[in-house]
Short mmCIF file of C-alpha atoms and ligand atoms in Angstrom, two decimals:
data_model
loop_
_atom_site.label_atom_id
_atom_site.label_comp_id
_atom_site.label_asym_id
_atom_site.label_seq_id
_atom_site.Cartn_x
_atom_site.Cartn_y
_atom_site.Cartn_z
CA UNK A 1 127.11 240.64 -212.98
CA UNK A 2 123.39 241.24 -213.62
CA UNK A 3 121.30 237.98 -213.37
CA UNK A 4 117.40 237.22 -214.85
CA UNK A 5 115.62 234.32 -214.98
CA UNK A 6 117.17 232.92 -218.20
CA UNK A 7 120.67 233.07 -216.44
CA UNK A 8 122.06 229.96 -214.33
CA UNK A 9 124.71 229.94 -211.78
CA UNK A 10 126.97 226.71 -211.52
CA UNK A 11 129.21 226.41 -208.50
CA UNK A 12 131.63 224.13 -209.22
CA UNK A 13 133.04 221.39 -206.99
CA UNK A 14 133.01 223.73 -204.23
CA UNK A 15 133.96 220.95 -202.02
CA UNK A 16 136.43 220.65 -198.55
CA UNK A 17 139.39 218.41 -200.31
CA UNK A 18 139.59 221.78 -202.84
CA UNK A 19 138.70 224.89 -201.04
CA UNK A 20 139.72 224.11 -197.23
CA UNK A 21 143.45 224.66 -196.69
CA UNK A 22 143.67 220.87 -195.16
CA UNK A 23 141.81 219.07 -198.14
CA UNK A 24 143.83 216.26 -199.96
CA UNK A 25 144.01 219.11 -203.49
CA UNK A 26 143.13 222.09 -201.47
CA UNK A 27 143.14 225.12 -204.46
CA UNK A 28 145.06 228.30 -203.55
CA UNK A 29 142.71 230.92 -202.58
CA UNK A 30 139.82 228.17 -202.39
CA UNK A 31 138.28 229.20 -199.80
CA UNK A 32 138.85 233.17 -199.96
CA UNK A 33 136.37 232.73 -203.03
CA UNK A 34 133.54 231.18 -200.94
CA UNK A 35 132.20 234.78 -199.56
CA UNK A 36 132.30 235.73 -203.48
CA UNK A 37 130.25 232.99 -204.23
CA UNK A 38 127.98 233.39 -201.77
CA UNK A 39 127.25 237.25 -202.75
CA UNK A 40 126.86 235.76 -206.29
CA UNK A 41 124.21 233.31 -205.28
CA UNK A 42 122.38 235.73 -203.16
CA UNK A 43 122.53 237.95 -206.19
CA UNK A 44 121.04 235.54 -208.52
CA UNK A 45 118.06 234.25 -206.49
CA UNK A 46 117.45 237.86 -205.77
CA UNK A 47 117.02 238.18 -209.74
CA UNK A 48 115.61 234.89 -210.63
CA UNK A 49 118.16 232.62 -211.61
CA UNK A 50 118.63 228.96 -211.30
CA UNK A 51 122.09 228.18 -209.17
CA UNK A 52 123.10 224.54 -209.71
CA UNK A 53 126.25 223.33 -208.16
CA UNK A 54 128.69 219.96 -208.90
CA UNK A 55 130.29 217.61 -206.59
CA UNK A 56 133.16 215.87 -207.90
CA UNK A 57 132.12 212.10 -206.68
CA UNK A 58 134.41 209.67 -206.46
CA UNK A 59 134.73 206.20 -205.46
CA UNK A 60 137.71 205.26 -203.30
CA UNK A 61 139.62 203.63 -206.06
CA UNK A 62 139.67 204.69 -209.62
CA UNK A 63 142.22 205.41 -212.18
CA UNK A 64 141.66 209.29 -211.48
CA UNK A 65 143.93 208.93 -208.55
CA UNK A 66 147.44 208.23 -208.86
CA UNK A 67 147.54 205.73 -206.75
CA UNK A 68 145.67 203.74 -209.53
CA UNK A 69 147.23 205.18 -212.36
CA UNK A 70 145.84 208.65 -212.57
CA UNK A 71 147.13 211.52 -211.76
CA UNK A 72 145.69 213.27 -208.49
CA UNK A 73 146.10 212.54 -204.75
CA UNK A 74 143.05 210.73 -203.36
CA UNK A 75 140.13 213.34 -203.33
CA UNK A 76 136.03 214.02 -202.97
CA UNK A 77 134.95 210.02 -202.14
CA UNK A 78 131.52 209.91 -202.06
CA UNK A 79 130.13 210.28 -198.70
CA UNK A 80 133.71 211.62 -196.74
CA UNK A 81 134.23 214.92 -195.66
CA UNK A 82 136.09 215.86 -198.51
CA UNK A 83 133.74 215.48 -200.84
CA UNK A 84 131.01 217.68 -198.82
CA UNK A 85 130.27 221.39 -199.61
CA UNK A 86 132.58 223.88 -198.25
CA UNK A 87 130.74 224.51 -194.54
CA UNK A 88 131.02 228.41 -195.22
CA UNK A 89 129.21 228.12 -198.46
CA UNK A 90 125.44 229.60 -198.04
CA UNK A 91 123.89 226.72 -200.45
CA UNK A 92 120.10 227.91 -201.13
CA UNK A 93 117.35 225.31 -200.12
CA UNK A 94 116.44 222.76 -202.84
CA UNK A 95 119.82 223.61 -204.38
CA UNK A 96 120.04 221.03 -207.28
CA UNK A 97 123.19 219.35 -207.15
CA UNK A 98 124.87 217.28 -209.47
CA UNK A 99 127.62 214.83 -208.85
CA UNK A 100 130.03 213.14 -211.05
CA UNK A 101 132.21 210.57 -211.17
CA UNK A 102 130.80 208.16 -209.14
CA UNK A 103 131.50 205.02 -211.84
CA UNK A 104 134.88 205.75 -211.69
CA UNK A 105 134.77 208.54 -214.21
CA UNK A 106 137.09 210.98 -214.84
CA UNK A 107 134.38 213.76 -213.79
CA UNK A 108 135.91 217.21 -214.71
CA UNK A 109 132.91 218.89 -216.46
CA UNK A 110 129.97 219.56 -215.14
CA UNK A 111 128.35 218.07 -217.99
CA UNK A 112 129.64 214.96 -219.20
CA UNK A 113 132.28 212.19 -218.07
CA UNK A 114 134.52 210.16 -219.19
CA UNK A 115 134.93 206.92 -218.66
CA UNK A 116 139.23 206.72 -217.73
CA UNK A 117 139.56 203.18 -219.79
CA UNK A 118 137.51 203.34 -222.48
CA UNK A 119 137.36 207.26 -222.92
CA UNK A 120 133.58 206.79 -223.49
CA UNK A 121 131.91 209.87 -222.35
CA UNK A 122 128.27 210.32 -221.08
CA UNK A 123 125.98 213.37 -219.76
CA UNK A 124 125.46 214.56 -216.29
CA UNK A 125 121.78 215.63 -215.46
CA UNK A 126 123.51 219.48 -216.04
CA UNK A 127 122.30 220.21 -219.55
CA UNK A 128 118.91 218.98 -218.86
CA UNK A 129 118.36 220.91 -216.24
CA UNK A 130 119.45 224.23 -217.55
CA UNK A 131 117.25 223.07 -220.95
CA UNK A 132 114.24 222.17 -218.45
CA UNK A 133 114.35 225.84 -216.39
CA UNK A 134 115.06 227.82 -219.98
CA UNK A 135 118.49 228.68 -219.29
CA UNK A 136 120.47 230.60 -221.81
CA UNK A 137 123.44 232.22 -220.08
CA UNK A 138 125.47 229.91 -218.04
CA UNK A 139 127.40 231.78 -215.43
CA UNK A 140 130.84 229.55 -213.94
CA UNK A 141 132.18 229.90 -210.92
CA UNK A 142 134.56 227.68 -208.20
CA UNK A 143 137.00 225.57 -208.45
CA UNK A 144 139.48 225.02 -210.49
CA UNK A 145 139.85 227.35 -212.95
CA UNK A 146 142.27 224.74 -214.88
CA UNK A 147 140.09 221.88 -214.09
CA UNK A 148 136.23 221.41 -213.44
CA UNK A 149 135.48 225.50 -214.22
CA UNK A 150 137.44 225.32 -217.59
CA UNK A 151 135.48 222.07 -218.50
CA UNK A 152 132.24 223.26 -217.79
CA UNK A 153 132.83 226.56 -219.14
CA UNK A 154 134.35 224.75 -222.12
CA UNK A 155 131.14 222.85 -222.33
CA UNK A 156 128.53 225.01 -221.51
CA UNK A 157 129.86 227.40 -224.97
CA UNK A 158 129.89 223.91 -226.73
CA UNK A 159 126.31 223.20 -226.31
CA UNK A 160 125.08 226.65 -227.14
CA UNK A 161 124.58 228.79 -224.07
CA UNK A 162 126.24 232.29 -223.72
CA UNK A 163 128.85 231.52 -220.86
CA UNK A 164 130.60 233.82 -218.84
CA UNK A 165 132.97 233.00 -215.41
CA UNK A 166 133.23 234.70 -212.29
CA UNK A 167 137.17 235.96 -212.70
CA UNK A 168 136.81 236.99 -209.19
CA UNK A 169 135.24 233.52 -207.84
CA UNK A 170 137.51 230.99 -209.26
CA UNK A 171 140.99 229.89 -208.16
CA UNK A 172 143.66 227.43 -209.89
CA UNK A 173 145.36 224.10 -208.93
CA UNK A 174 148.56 225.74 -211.07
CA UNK A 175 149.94 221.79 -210.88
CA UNK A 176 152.38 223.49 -213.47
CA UNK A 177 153.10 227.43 -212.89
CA UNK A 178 150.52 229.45 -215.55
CA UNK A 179 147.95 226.76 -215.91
CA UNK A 180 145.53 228.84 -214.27
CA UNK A 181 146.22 232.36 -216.91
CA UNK A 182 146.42 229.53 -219.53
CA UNK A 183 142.97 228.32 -219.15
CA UNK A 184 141.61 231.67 -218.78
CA UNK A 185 143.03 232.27 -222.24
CA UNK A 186 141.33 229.15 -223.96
CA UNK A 187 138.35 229.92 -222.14
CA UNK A 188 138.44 233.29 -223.78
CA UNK A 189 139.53 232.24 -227.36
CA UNK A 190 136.04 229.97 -226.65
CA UNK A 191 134.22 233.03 -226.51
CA UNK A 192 133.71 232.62 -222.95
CA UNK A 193 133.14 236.42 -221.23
CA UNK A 194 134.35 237.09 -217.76
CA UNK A 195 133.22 239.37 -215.67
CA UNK A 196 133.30 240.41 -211.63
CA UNK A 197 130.57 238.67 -209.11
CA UNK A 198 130.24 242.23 -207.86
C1 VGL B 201 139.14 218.74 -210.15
C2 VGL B 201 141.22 217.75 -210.30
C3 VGL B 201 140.65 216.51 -210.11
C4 VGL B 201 138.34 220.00 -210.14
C5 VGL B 201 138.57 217.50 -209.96
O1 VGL B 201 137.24 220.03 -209.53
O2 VGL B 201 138.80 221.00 -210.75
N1 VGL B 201 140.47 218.85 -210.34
N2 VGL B 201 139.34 216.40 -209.95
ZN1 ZN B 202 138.44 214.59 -209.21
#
């Protein structure tokens, strides 16, 4: 992957309760993808990119967990371990970061969030940032393919950017067998590119 200074590179939710093997939805492979990302980052501060990563941000109840109605085990609460950056993850200084989900929301784009009840949806900070630094090529990677990367991939092609994912620095929930090659396919029929971090 070659970066310039009209590229951005998201890190999605690369958080403990996903990418450590004792997290409340740790992610297959989660945390063999952390070195990736790292060599990714280092690659596109090297060239002049912007590298942005999400939190997923929740409060301790909210109809995103199952326990109130949703679907997923309890997960990232604001302000637990769970919800903090992976500790092997080399996050630059002044690493913008942006967190969603915190209302209650189901947060799995980077960019916008839904509101469970209502299925209102309203922006993150993402878009304006990218918009604010010039971006034009949005570069995914993290976790979960099937999830949070699909979204924002799904999103970042939606609002006009050239998007492309990491294939080698994103991993899968797979809470049904083939979710993870099945988002990989829509992200393709988006006209989302993937290439290698290398
Ligand atoms: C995610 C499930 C629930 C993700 C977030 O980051 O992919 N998945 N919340
Ligand atoms: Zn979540």
């Amino acid at each position: 992957m070659h970066y310039d200074d009209r590229a951005a590179l998201v890190v999605v939710d690369l958080q403990n309760d996903f990418a450590d093997p004792a997290g409340s939805l740790s992610v297959t492979g989660g945390d063999a993808i952390v070195p990736t990302v790292n060599e990714a980052v280092a690659a596109a501060i090297a060239s002049g990119a912007l590298v942005v990563a999400t939190q997923d941000w929740h409060p301790p109840d909210t109809p995103h967990f199952a326990k109130d109605g949703g679907v997923w085990p309890v997960h990232c609460v604001a302000g637990t371990w769970g919800a903090e950056l992976h500790p092997a993850f080399e996050a630059p200084v002044g690493l913008p970061l942006v967190r969603k989900g915190s209302n209650g929301e189901d947060g799995y784009s980077g960019f916008s969030m839904r509101d469970p009840v209502t299925g209102t949806e309203h922006p993150t900070e993402l878009e304006a940032i990218l918009r604010g630094h010039g971006v034009e090529r949005v570069v995914v990677c993290g976790l979960a393919t099937d999830y949070c990367v699909k979204a924002t991939a799904l999103d970042a092609r939606r609002l006009g950017f050239e998007t492309l994912v990491l294939a080698d620095a994103v991993a899968a929930v797979d809470l049904d067998a083939g979710d993870g090659e099945r988002a990989l396919a829509e992200m393709a029929d988006a006209g989302i590119g993937f290439v290698s971090a290398g």
